Amino acid sequence: MSVTGPFMQSSCAHAGLVAPSAASPPVLPVARSLPTPVQARCSTCRVRRLCLPGDGTSEATIPVDELVVTRKRVYGGAHLFRAGDPFESIYAFRSGFFKSYLVAADGRTQVTGFPMAGDCAGMDSIGSATHTQNVMVLETGEVCVIPYAHLQRLSGRSPALREQVNRAMSREIVREQHIMMVLGSMQAEAKVSEFLLSLSDRFAARGYSSTEFNLWMSRSEIGSYLGLQLETVSRIMSKLQRLGEIRANVRHVTLLNREALRTRIGAGNKQALEATGRRPLRLIHG
Amino acid sequence: MSVTGPFMQSSCAHAGLVAPSAASPPVLPVARSLPTPVQARCSTCRVRRLCLPGDGTSEATIPVDELVVTRKRVYGGAHLFRAGDPFESIYAFRSGFFKSYLVAADGRTQVTGFPMAGDCAGMDSIGSATHTQNVMVLETGEVCVIPYAHLQRLSGRSPALREQVNRAMSREIVREQHIMMVLGSMQAEAKVSEFLLSLSDRFAARGYSSTEFNLWMSRSEIGSYLGLQLETVSRIMSKLQRLGEIRANVRHVTLLNREALRTRIGAGNKQALEATGRRPLRLIHG
DNA sequence: CGGGGATTTGACACATATCAAGAGCGGTGG
DNA sequence: CCACCGCTCTTGATATGTGTCAAATCCCCG
C-alpha cells in the first residue's frame, strides 16, 4: 500500500489501542486465532447491512467479527492505494468519502466511482498481483482492511460469507453496467440529473438527508465520472438552479424538485435499437 | 430462461445423446453424483484456459469435469436470457458470438459487451432473483450451463474453484472499467480504433486471425457499445479505410496497419485531471 | 426478381468542447 | 486583521465533433 500525503497513521495508534499485529505490507497479518479488536468489529458497524456482512439474513454463519483485521483512519487528499501497488487487501469504507479512478498510459483519466460508507474497494484486483485502479480520499474517514488471504481462509468455512462476497462483486458489476448506460446513452443534462439523484439515494440509504448534502468532489471529478467537461457540469448545475430544481452553493447542494430531475433523466434519448432477428452476414472471404 | 426465436433445442437432443437430467427452468438439475456427459466436459474444451477452469495452475483441485451440467446449442437471433428472467445459472460460451445489453425504462439501450468463446455471462445477476441484463446470440454456438446452486456446492469443496470464480468476476469488473474509460474519455475515432484492436486481440487469444475477422454485430450495435450513432461508426470505418489502415467490407474487416490504429487511440484526449491535494469544501450550512 | 433491412454518404443542426476572463473562496504570511 | 495567492467555479464567446435527417446503394433472403 502506498503511503502518500497525510495517510500515515493506523487506526490502532489513532484510537490509542494496541494493535494485535502489524498493519502494513509484509505478507499477511497474522490474526488467525487472535481476537479481532472491538473497534474493528462489523457487528457494531452502522453500515454493515450495506457492506460485506450484509443484511443479516444468514448472519449466524458469517464470522462477521473476524472479517476485518484492522481499521485505518485515512485523510483527505491521501491515496488509499494506487494502480500498480501490490494487491493484498480488500477495503471496506466505514466513513469518509472517496473517489476511484483510472489513468491511461496517455494520461487520460476516468473517475470510476465515488465510494462511501458501506462500499468496498479493491475487488477488481483479485487475481492481479497489483491494484488496477487508484483510490483517493476526498473526505477523511475510516477504512476497514480485509486481507484477501484472510478472506479466503474465512470463506473456506463459511458458505454464507462466500455468497456475500459473490454478491458484493456482482453488485459492483451491475453498478458499472449502470454507469456504462449513463456514459453511453445520456446527454449532459440527463447525466448530471442522474448523478445528483443517485448520490441523493445513496446518502438516504445511509441515513443522511436525501435533499441536502455536500459534494465532496470537484466539478472536474464529476465531469470525468460523467464523461463531460467541468464547464459543462457547472453550466448545467447553474441551469438546474435557475429552473428551481436544485440550489447549488458550490459544494453544497439542495434538491428542490426531485420529480423534475427524474423527468430530466429520460429527456434527450440517443438510441433505441431494437433487435430485428434478421442478422445479415458477410462471411470471411466467401 | 426465456425461450425465444429459434432457441428451443437442448444440446443433448441436438447431439443425439441422452441428457442426464432436465435442462430447463425448474429448481436445479439433479446432477449430484451423476457423471457429467463427456461432451460437456471442460477438460476437452479448447478455450478452457480463458474460461472458468483457468490456465490449469491449480487444476488438480478444481473439479473441472463436474462444472458444466449441460451444454446447449443456441441459434443466431435467439436470446439466451432476458432481463427479468429468473436467475438460475451462469453461462460459459464454448463457441458462437453474443451481445449483452441493457434496456432502460425509457427505452434507451446500451450494449455492454460482445462475449465469445471462453467468456461468461450471468455473473452480474448473482444475488438477484432475476437477470439484470439481456444476452442475445449473434452467431450460432454452444453455451455451457452452470447452475449457480451447483457452483455453490462445488465451491464448498474446492478453494481453487472459489478463487477462479472470484477471478472471473474480478476480470469482468476490470473489463467494464475499461469500457467506462473508453466511453468517458475518448473521441469517436479513438473509440472505433480501440474497438477494432480489442476485438483483434480477443480473436488472437482464441487462436483466430488477429488481422482478418468478421464483425458479427451491426454498426448500430457497435455504436451503442461505444456511445456513438451508427452513422458515425460507419463514417469512421470508411475514413480508416480511406487512410489505408483497415479494409472494411461491411461485416468483414482486415486490419492493415495496427500501429496506426494504436496511435489513433491516444489522439484527441479529453481530460487530464491530476489531483491537487488541496480540497476546498463548503460545509453544510456552515 | 422484389422487398426489407443494413450500410454508406451528404447536408445540416446542435450539444458540448475549447478558450478565455473574472469572481469566489480558503489558506498563508506579513 | 488584511492582502495576497492559488485554486475552483462560473460565465461568455466561439469552434467543432457528432447527432439528426434524408436519400441512395448494397446485400440478404424469400
XYZ file of C-alpha atoms (C1' of nucleotides) in Angstrom:
632
model
C 0.000 0.000 0.000
C 1.399 3.368 -0.935
C 1.609 5.822 1.886
C 1.292 9.264 0.457
C 0.205 12.589 1.791
C -1.124 12.637 5.327
C -2.001 8.967 5.162
C 0.428 7.503 7.595
C -1.430 6.603 10.706
C -3.003 3.314 11.620
C -6.350 3.400 13.299
C -4.947 1.429 16.186
C -2.414 4.055 17.051
C -5.017 6.678 16.439
C -7.545 5.133 18.728
C -4.969 4.652 21.406
C -5.263 0.879 21.459
C -2.664 -1.770 20.971
C -2.719 -3.413 17.583
C -2.848 -7.204 17.574
C -0.418 -7.352 14.694
C 1.451 -5.327 12.150
C -0.843 -3.364 9.929
C 1.108 -2.837 6.718
C 2.683 -4.521 3.660
C 4.530 -7.737 4.565
C 2.755 -10.967 3.681
C -0.466 -11.085 5.615
C -1.292 -10.044 9.123
C -1.216 -12.995 11.463
C -4.608 -12.831 13.070
C -5.531 -16.461 12.877
C -6.753 -17.010 16.355
C -6.131 -13.607 17.828
C -9.368 -11.869 18.685
C -10.406 -9.048 16.396
C -10.190 -5.751 18.249
C -13.579 -4.469 19.309
C -13.268 -1.270 17.303
C -12.870 -3.207 14.069
C -15.922 -5.398 14.509
C -18.632 -5.400 11.907
C -21.345 -6.281 14.384
C -21.280 -2.775 15.792
C -20.970 -1.003 12.451
C -23.797 1.286 11.370
C -23.382 0.485 7.683
C -22.859 -3.275 7.962
C -26.047 -4.135 6.152
C -24.833 -2.229 3.075
C -21.408 -3.782 3.318
C -19.874 -7.227 3.067
C -21.628 -8.668 6.143
C -24.965 -7.949 4.516
C -28.415 -7.585 5.952
C -28.021 -10.352 8.445
C -30.303 -12.908 6.828
C -27.582 -15.511 7.118
C -25.765 -13.714 9.865
C -25.394 -16.701 12.121
C -22.990 -18.398 9.767
C -20.902 -15.396 8.767
C -17.988 -14.756 11.092
C -18.598 -11.037 10.869
C -16.364 -10.179 13.764
C -13.370 -11.895 12.288
C -13.720 -10.275 8.897
C -11.920 -7.014 9.470
C -8.362 -7.292 10.639
C -7.503 -3.627 11.001
C -9.202 -0.311 10.732
C -7.388 2.731 9.491
C -8.099 6.404 9.562
C -7.323 7.962 6.201
C -7.080 11.660 5.495
C -8.418 13.847 2.706
C -6.012 14.151 -0.188
C -4.226 10.883 0.547
C -4.368 7.772 -1.595
C -5.616 4.538 -0.125
C -3.760 2.802 -2.913
C -2.641 3.457 -6.450
C -2.681 1.390 -9.601
C 0.379 -0.816 -9.541
C 0.583 -1.121 -5.772
C 0.705 -4.756 -4.705
C -2.732 -6.196 -4.116
C -3.161 -7.605 -0.653
C -6.430 -6.477 0.805
C -9.999 -5.575 0.111
C -11.070 -2.326 1.730
C -14.465 -1.564 3.177
C -15.311 2.024 3.991
C -16.781 2.770 7.366
C -16.910 6.519 6.952
C -15.492 9.243 4.756
C -15.801 9.866 1.053
C -13.581 8.627 -1.747
C -13.004 8.534 -5.460
C -11.723 5.664 -7.538
C -10.143 6.406 -10.880
C -8.111 5.034 -13.731
C -5.257 6.704 -15.564
C -4.463 5.525 -19.084
C -0.954 5.318 -20.479
C -1.535 8.519 -22.419
C -2.697 10.406 -19.351
C -6.434 10.237 -19.862
C -8.227 9.956 -16.554
C -11.540 8.329 -15.782
C -13.214 8.543 -12.408
C -14.943 5.205 -11.926
C -16.822 5.838 -8.723
C -17.288 7.750 -5.525
C -17.376 5.092 -2.829
C -18.627 5.970 0.630
C -19.514 4.224 3.888
C -20.664 0.666 3.246
C -18.938 0.400 -0.115
C -15.869 -1.653 -0.933
C -12.743 -1.153 -2.997
C -10.137 -3.498 -4.336
C -12.323 -6.330 -5.574
C -11.317 -5.513 -9.119
C -7.760 -6.510 -8.285
C -8.464 -10.047 -7.149
C -6.366 -12.219 -9.352
C -3.950 -9.460 -10.217
C -0.706 -9.097 -8.366
C -1.301 -5.369 -8.236
C -4.163 -2.946 -7.934
C -5.790 -1.974 -11.189
C -7.044 1.440 -10.200
C -6.467 4.277 -7.764
C -8.492 5.208 -4.717
C -8.158 8.660 -3.224
C -9.621 10.031 -0.031
C -11.888 13.022 -0.610
C -13.157 13.305 2.928
C -11.280 11.946 5.919
C -12.753 8.727 7.187
C -12.132 5.204 8.355
C -11.490 2.173 6.236
C -11.625 -1.479 7.240
C -8.802 -3.625 5.947
C -9.672 -7.170 4.940
C -6.559 -9.012 3.783
C -7.551 -11.144 0.841
C -5.724 -14.199 2.123
C -7.655 -13.794 5.341
C -10.903 -13.562 3.424
C -10.033 -16.716 1.512
C -9.414 -18.556 4.755
C -12.702 -17.463 6.273
C -14.501 -18.315 3.041
C -13.388 -21.886 3.453
C -15.571 -22.350 6.478
C -18.469 -20.045 5.683
C -20.680 -20.640 2.658
C -22.665 -17.590 3.677
C -19.570 -15.424 3.539
C -18.685 -16.787 0.106
C -22.125 -15.869 -1.004
C -21.797 -12.357 0.376
C -18.519 -11.850 -1.440
C -20.075 -13.035 -4.679
C -22.989 -10.711 -4.141
C -20.728 -7.773 -3.455
C -18.768 -8.378 -6.645
C -21.943 -8.891 -8.584
C -23.292 -5.579 -7.298
C -20.110 -3.904 -8.444
C -20.569 -5.311 -11.949
C -24.136 -4.052 -12.049
C -23.080 -0.657 -10.753
C -20.576 -0.332 -13.565
C -23.095 -1.507 -16.139
C -25.307 1.305 -14.970
C -22.530 3.833 -15.456
C -21.887 2.459 -18.942
C -25.509 3.187 -19.708
C -25.189 6.720 -18.380
C -21.965 7.359 -20.282
C -23.138 5.795 -23.498
C -26.715 6.891 -23.904
C -27.417 10.051 -21.977
C -26.957 13.718 -22.703
C -25.222 16.085 -20.346
C -28.334 17.364 -18.607
C -29.621 13.864 -18.027
C -26.227 12.708 -16.806
C -25.954 15.419 -14.186
C -29.538 14.941 -13.029
C -28.991 11.220 -12.745
C -25.789 11.812 -10.850
C -27.443 14.060 -8.295
C -30.387 11.742 -7.751
C -28.130 8.743 -7.465
C -25.975 10.462 -4.871
C -29.115 11.503 -3.060
C -30.336 7.911 -2.917
C -27.015 6.692 -1.628
C -26.989 9.273 1.135
C -30.554 8.354 2.001
C -29.649 4.668 2.240
C -27.072 5.640 4.853
C -29.448 7.686 6.916
C -28.397 11.102 5.680
C -30.574 13.727 4.104
C -31.565 12.911 0.560
C -32.325 16.521 -0.292
C -29.362 18.374 1.125
C -25.771 17.221 1.013
C -22.184 18.109 0.247
C -20.445 17.292 -2.970
C -17.072 16.145 -1.803
C -15.795 16.012 -5.361
C -14.873 18.862 -7.672
C -16.684 19.799 -10.873
C -13.776 18.340 -12.726
C -14.145 14.992 -10.971
C -17.875 14.940 -11.637
C -17.101 15.707 -15.248
C -14.623 12.889 -15.541
C -17.088 10.487 -13.980
C -19.843 11.518 -16.390
C -17.741 11.972 -19.499
C -18.210 15.744 -19.550
C -16.017 18.808 -19.217
C -16.092 20.617 -15.918
C -17.545 23.710 -17.566
C -20.466 21.690 -18.828
C -21.153 20.340 -15.365
C -21.028 23.833 -13.937
C -23.317 25.248 -16.604
C -25.875 22.530 -16.121
C -25.927 22.924 -12.383
C -26.432 26.646 -12.884
C -29.279 25.919 -15.256
C -30.943 23.475 -12.875
C -30.677 26.125 -10.198
C -32.152 28.781 -12.500
C -35.053 26.409 -13.116
C -35.567 25.991 -9.392
C -34.893 22.268 -9.375
C -31.823 22.479 -7.176
C -29.960 25.004 -5.076
C -26.230 24.772 -5.649
C -23.880 26.678 -3.431
C -20.635 25.382 -4.920
C -20.104 22.200 -2.925
C -23.366 22.281 -1.044
C -26.425 21.099 -2.914
C -30.125 21.047 -2.133
C -32.564 19.145 -4.301
C -35.756 21.192 -4.541
C -37.692 19.175 -7.107
C -36.746 15.550 -7.390
C -39.558 14.776 -9.792
C -38.380 17.367 -12.267
C -34.877 15.929 -12.089
C -36.182 12.446 -12.624
C -38.061 13.591 -15.712
C -34.899 15.194 -16.997
C -33.159 11.812 -16.959
C -35.422 10.492 -19.680
C -35.053 13.590 -21.838
C -32.950 13.562 -24.983
C -32.638 9.851 -25.643
C -29.940 8.945 -28.046
C -30.642 5.399 -29.054
C -33.500 2.984 -29.326
C -32.041 -0.087 -31.061
C -34.472 -2.918 -31.013
C -33.309 -6.250 -32.252
C -34.708 -7.330 -35.561
C -33.962 -11.009 -35.552
C -32.631 -10.933 -39.083
C -28.867 -10.868 -38.961
C -27.122 -10.398 -42.299
C -23.529 -11.531 -42.574
C -20.644 -11.279 -44.934
C -18.583 -14.320 -44.275
C -14.797 -14.473 -44.384
C -13.707 -14.158 -47.976
C -16.640 -16.276 -49.150
C -34.784 -18.767 -19.119
C -36.802 -17.273 -21.921
C -37.098 -19.380 -24.998
C -37.494 -17.100 -27.960
C -36.818 -17.339 -31.622
C -35.062 -20.473 -32.803
C -33.655 -21.077 -29.325
C -35.555 -24.159 -28.366
C -33.249 -27.050 -28.621
C -31.029 -28.558 -25.984
C -27.544 -29.551 -26.975
C -28.183 -33.051 -25.744
C -31.040 -33.609 -28.115
C -29.060 -31.950 -30.828
C -26.003 -34.088 -30.339
C -28.136 -37.160 -30.279
C -27.208 -38.137 -26.745
C -29.393 -38.746 -23.782
C -29.475 -35.921 -21.281
C -28.641 -36.860 -17.701
C -31.347 -34.595 -16.380
C -33.850 -31.950 -17.326
C -32.209 -28.939 -18.895
C -34.591 -26.089 -18.229
C -36.219 -23.896 -15.582
C -37.385 -25.961 -12.558
C -35.217 -25.700 -9.432
C -31.816 -27.069 -10.297
C -30.786 -30.012 -12.396
C -30.073 -33.004 -10.212
C -26.561 -33.920 -11.190
C -25.140 -34.607 -7.778
C -23.477 -37.896 -8.385
C -24.435 -38.492 -11.971
C -21.410 -38.357 -14.261
C -21.096 -35.281 -16.411
C -21.644 -36.190 -20.055
C -18.403 -36.297 -21.984
C -19.456 -33.611 -24.405
C -19.916 -31.100 -21.598
C -16.531 -31.606 -20.013
C -14.191 -28.679 -19.591
C -11.084 -30.825 -19.787
C -11.550 -31.266 -23.513
C -12.518 -27.666 -24.237
C -10.264 -25.576 -26.427
C -10.974 -22.339 -24.575
C -10.851 -23.682 -21.049
C -7.817 -21.639 -20.087
C -9.697 -18.427 -20.902
C -12.764 -19.599 -19.056
C -13.746 -20.502 -15.513
C -11.415 -23.512 -15.219
C -8.467 -21.238 -15.855
C -4.985 -21.982 -17.069
C -4.626 -25.114 -15.039
C -2.167 -23.879 -12.433
C -4.344 -25.298 -9.698
C -6.120 -27.699 -11.973
C -5.708 -30.684 -9.713
C -8.065 -29.286 -7.139
C -10.726 -27.912 -9.460
C -13.418 -30.407 -10.358
C -13.438 -29.135 -13.926
C -15.394 -32.027 -15.271
C -18.249 -31.567 -12.862
C -18.576 -27.860 -13.510
C -20.798 -27.850 -16.538
C -24.108 -29.623 -16.180
C -25.484 -29.156 -19.680
C -24.367 -27.763 -22.945
C -26.796 -26.110 -25.291
C -26.670 -25.116 -28.892
C -28.101 -21.644 -29.327
C -29.044 -20.051 -32.618
C -28.427 -16.623 -34.072
C -31.184 -14.164 -33.248
C -32.307 -16.012 -30.127
C -31.945 -14.748 -26.597
C -30.009 -16.766 -24.071
C -31.890 -14.854 -21.414
C -33.519 -11.513 -20.917
C -33.527 -9.036 -18.072
C -36.173 -10.165 -15.631
C -35.842 -13.878 -16.351
C -35.242 -15.840 -13.176
C -31.570 -16.203 -12.392
C -30.502 -19.810 -12.081
C -27.295 -20.356 -13.977
C -24.037 -18.868 -15.071
C -23.324 -19.399 -18.750
C -19.942 -20.031 -20.293
C -19.583 -19.749 -24.025
C -17.848 -22.540 -25.869
C -18.400 -21.148 -29.342
C -20.512 -18.591 -31.149
C -20.756 -14.861 -30.741
C -23.065 -12.874 -28.493
C -24.069 -9.465 -27.293
C -25.111 -8.425 -23.821
C -27.190 -5.311 -23.399
C -29.314 -3.279 -21.052
C -32.601 -1.570 -21.776
C -33.607 1.364 -19.571
C -37.180 2.064 -18.547
C -37.394 4.819 -21.150
C -36.184 2.554 -23.929
C -32.553 3.620 -24.108
C -30.349 0.683 -24.965
C -26.741 0.087 -24.053
C -24.731 -2.806 -25.393
C -22.426 -3.836 -22.544
C -20.293 -6.405 -24.286
C -19.764 -8.892 -27.065
C -18.915 -12.145 -25.293
C -17.421 -15.005 -27.267
C -15.850 -18.405 -26.603
C -14.235 -18.519 -23.193
C -16.291 -15.654 -21.778
C -19.049 -15.908 -19.228
C -22.443 -14.325 -18.747
C -24.771 -14.066 -15.812
C -22.342 -13.284 -13.034
C -23.886 -9.866 -12.696
C -27.104 -11.475 -11.548
C -25.703 -13.368 -8.584
C -27.668 -12.188 -5.641
C -30.599 -11.056 -7.728
C -33.601 -13.246 -8.184
C -33.616 -12.309 -11.845
C -31.159 -11.496 -14.609
C -30.131 -7.877 -14.803
C -29.336 -7.742 -18.491
C -30.057 -9.429 -21.804
C -27.862 -11.761 -23.787
C -28.579 -12.345 -27.446
C -26.966 -14.791 -29.816
C -25.307 -13.100 -32.799
C -23.679 -16.201 -34.214
C -24.918 -19.699 -33.522
C -22.798 -21.503 -30.988
C -22.698 -23.607 -27.888
C -23.101 -22.480 -24.340
C -22.242 -24.345 -21.158
C -24.820 -24.135 -18.417
C -23.517 -23.946 -14.862
C -26.408 -23.825 -12.402
C -25.439 -21.410 -9.678
C -26.564 -23.716 -6.888
C -24.354 -26.367 -8.419
C -21.438 -23.947 -8.497
C -22.016 -23.086 -4.861
C -21.947 -26.735 -3.927
C -18.711 -27.382 -5.795
C -17.208 -24.238 -4.317
C -17.658 -25.720 -0.876
C -15.091 -28.382 -1.575
C -12.714 -26.542 -3.897
C -10.821 -23.469 -2.733
C -9.244 -23.311 -6.174
C -12.641 -23.123 -7.810
C -13.711 -20.362 -5.437
C -10.615 -18.497 -6.441
C -11.356 -18.961 -10.123
C -14.863 -17.622 -9.692
C -13.537 -14.603 -7.847
C -11.006 -14.034 -10.586
C -13.603 -14.284 -13.297
C -15.820 -11.738 -11.584
C -12.852 -9.506 -10.944
C -11.926 -9.651 -14.620
C -15.439 -8.649 -15.509
C -15.207 -5.611 -13.242
C -11.921 -4.602 -14.854
C -13.357 -5.124 -18.323
C -16.213 -2.786 -17.539
C -13.875 -0.217 -16.021
C -12.028 -0.243 -19.288
C -15.208 0.433 -21.211
C -16.054 3.276 -18.857
C -12.730 4.783 -19.791
C -13.454 4.385 -23.495
C -16.945 5.819 -23.170
C -15.953 8.681 -20.938
C -12.682 9.935 -22.303
C -12.274 9.036 -25.960
C -13.435 10.581 -29.183
C -15.232 8.672 -31.872
C -12.177 7.845 -33.968
C -10.237 6.610 -30.948
C -13.234 4.594 -29.768
C -13.630 2.745 -33.033
C -9.896 2.101 -33.350
C -9.767 0.801 -29.817
C -12.759 -1.388 -30.518
C -11.194 -2.973 -33.577
C -7.867 -3.598 -31.880
C -9.546 -5.011 -28.829
C -11.616 -7.397 -30.922
C -8.491 -8.351 -32.804
C -6.676 -9.207 -29.577
C -9.586 -11.290 -28.359
C -9.682 -13.278 -31.577
C -5.929 -13.753 -31.386
C -6.194 -15.076 -27.833
C -8.548 -17.735 -29.167
C -6.319 -18.773 -31.988
C -8.061 -16.897 -34.770
C -6.545 -14.353 -37.101
C -5.877 -11.031 -35.467
C -5.847 -9.166 -38.753
C -8.873 -10.510 -40.546
C -12.209 -11.290 -38.989
C -15.945 -10.939 -39.150
C -17.935 -8.363 -37.270
C -20.902 -10.322 -36.054
C -22.532 -7.176 -34.763
C -24.214 -4.388 -36.738
C -22.976 -0.802 -36.951
C -25.839 0.093 -34.686
C -24.688 -2.382 -32.050
C -21.116 -1.145 -32.267
C -22.454 2.369 -31.896
C -24.449 1.515 -28.825
C -21.452 -0.181 -27.284
C -19.219 2.828 -27.938
C -21.732 5.562 -27.238
C -21.925 6.655 -30.872
C -24.509 6.769 -33.623
C -24.339 4.075 -36.266
C -23.645 6.694 -38.947
C -20.616 7.879 -37.016
C -19.284 4.349 -36.784
C -19.806 3.869 -40.490
C -18.138 7.144 -41.400
C -15.124 6.407 -39.256
C -14.677 2.965 -40.689
C -14.848 4.489 -44.145
C -12.246 7.030 -43.143
C -9.920 4.395 -41.709
C -10.284 2.510 -44.941
C -9.553 5.630 -46.999
C -6.406 6.065 -44.920
C -5.380 2.507 -45.635
C -5.422 1.406 -42.007
C -8.190 -1.137 -42.451
C -10.159 -2.770 -45.206
C -13.843 -2.916 -44.371
C -16.187 -4.947 -46.488
C -19.342 -4.371 -44.440
C -19.066 -7.183 -41.897
C -15.663 -8.422 -42.906
C -12.692 -6.438 -41.639
C -8.962 -6.586 -42.283
C -6.535 -4.610 -40.166
C -3.783 -3.331 -42.438
C -1.882 -1.091 -40.052
C -2.248 -1.922 -36.395
C 0.334 0.655 -35.333
C -1.552 3.472 -36.982
C -4.712 2.353 -35.236
C -2.931 2.192 -31.924
C -1.675 5.738 -32.387
C -5.190 6.833 -33.147
C -6.342 5.651 -29.724
C -4.245 8.266 -27.986
C -5.398 11.056 -30.279
C -7.849 13.672 -29.115
C -7.617 13.294 -25.373
C -10.371 14.928 -23.483
C -9.198 15.117 -19.916
C -6.055 15.248 -17.885
C -7.200 15.860 -14.281
C -4.414 15.446 -11.854
C -5.206 15.538 -8.192
C -4.087 18.631 -6.401
C -4.193 17.553 -2.808
C -5.899 20.747 -1.701
C -9.578 20.066 -1.287
C -11.773 23.087 -0.597
C -15.128 22.479 0.963
C -18.286 24.297 1.692
C -19.701 22.541 4.681
C -23.362 22.004 5.312
C -24.979 25.274 6.151
C -21.879 26.491 7.987
C -36.972 -10.679 -59.264
C -38.682 -7.961 -55.384
C -38.803 -6.302 -50.565
C -36.726 -5.012 -46.299
C -33.194 -4.075 -43.551
C -28.150 -2.626 -43.212
C -24.821 0.396 -44.727
C -22.940 4.404 -46.767
C -22.757 9.179 -47.712
C -24.164 14.027 -47.724
C -26.115 18.310 -45.729
C -27.123 20.471 -41.757
C -28.146 21.319 -36.751
C -26.795 21.423 -32.322
C -24.761 19.800 -27.971
C -20.756 20.106 -25.923
C -15.741 21.104 -26.011
C -12.466 24.720 -26.040
C -10.591 29.122 -24.968
C -10.683 32.962 -22.068
C -11.694 36.117 -18.347
C -13.413 37.214 -13.945
C -15.280 36.134 -9.359
C -15.398 33.474 -5.120
C -13.272 31.059 -1.548
C -9.620 29.298 1.636
C -5.207 29.349 3.281
C -0.892 31.833 4.262
C 2.141 35.333 5.589
C 3.102 39.998 6.640
C -6.559 41.679 10.535
C -5.704 42.395 5.923
C -3.602 41.451 1.446
C -2.057 38.178 -1.479
C -2.007 33.779 -3.851
C -3.684 29.723 -5.769
C -7.229 27.132 -6.822
C -12.059 26.222 -8.043
C -16.066 27.708 -10.004
C -18.840 30.457 -13.128
C -19.932 32.544 -17.341
C -19.362 34.124 -22.140
C -17.856 33.601 -26.997
C -16.642 30.537 -30.316
C -15.179 26.150 -32.508
C -16.085 21.600 -33.663
C -17.314 16.782 -33.196
C -21.067 14.180 -33.533
C -26.019 13.684 -33.843
C -30.022 14.081 -36.921
C -32.399 13.771 -41.169
C -32.537 12.078 -45.662
C -31.574 9.553 -49.764
C -29.119 6.153 -52.477
C -26.954 1.720 -52.619
C -25.962 -2.741 -51.173
C -26.996 -7.135 -49.545
C -29.626 -10.961 -47.948
C -33.485 -13.780 -48.385
C -37.816 -15.297 -49.808
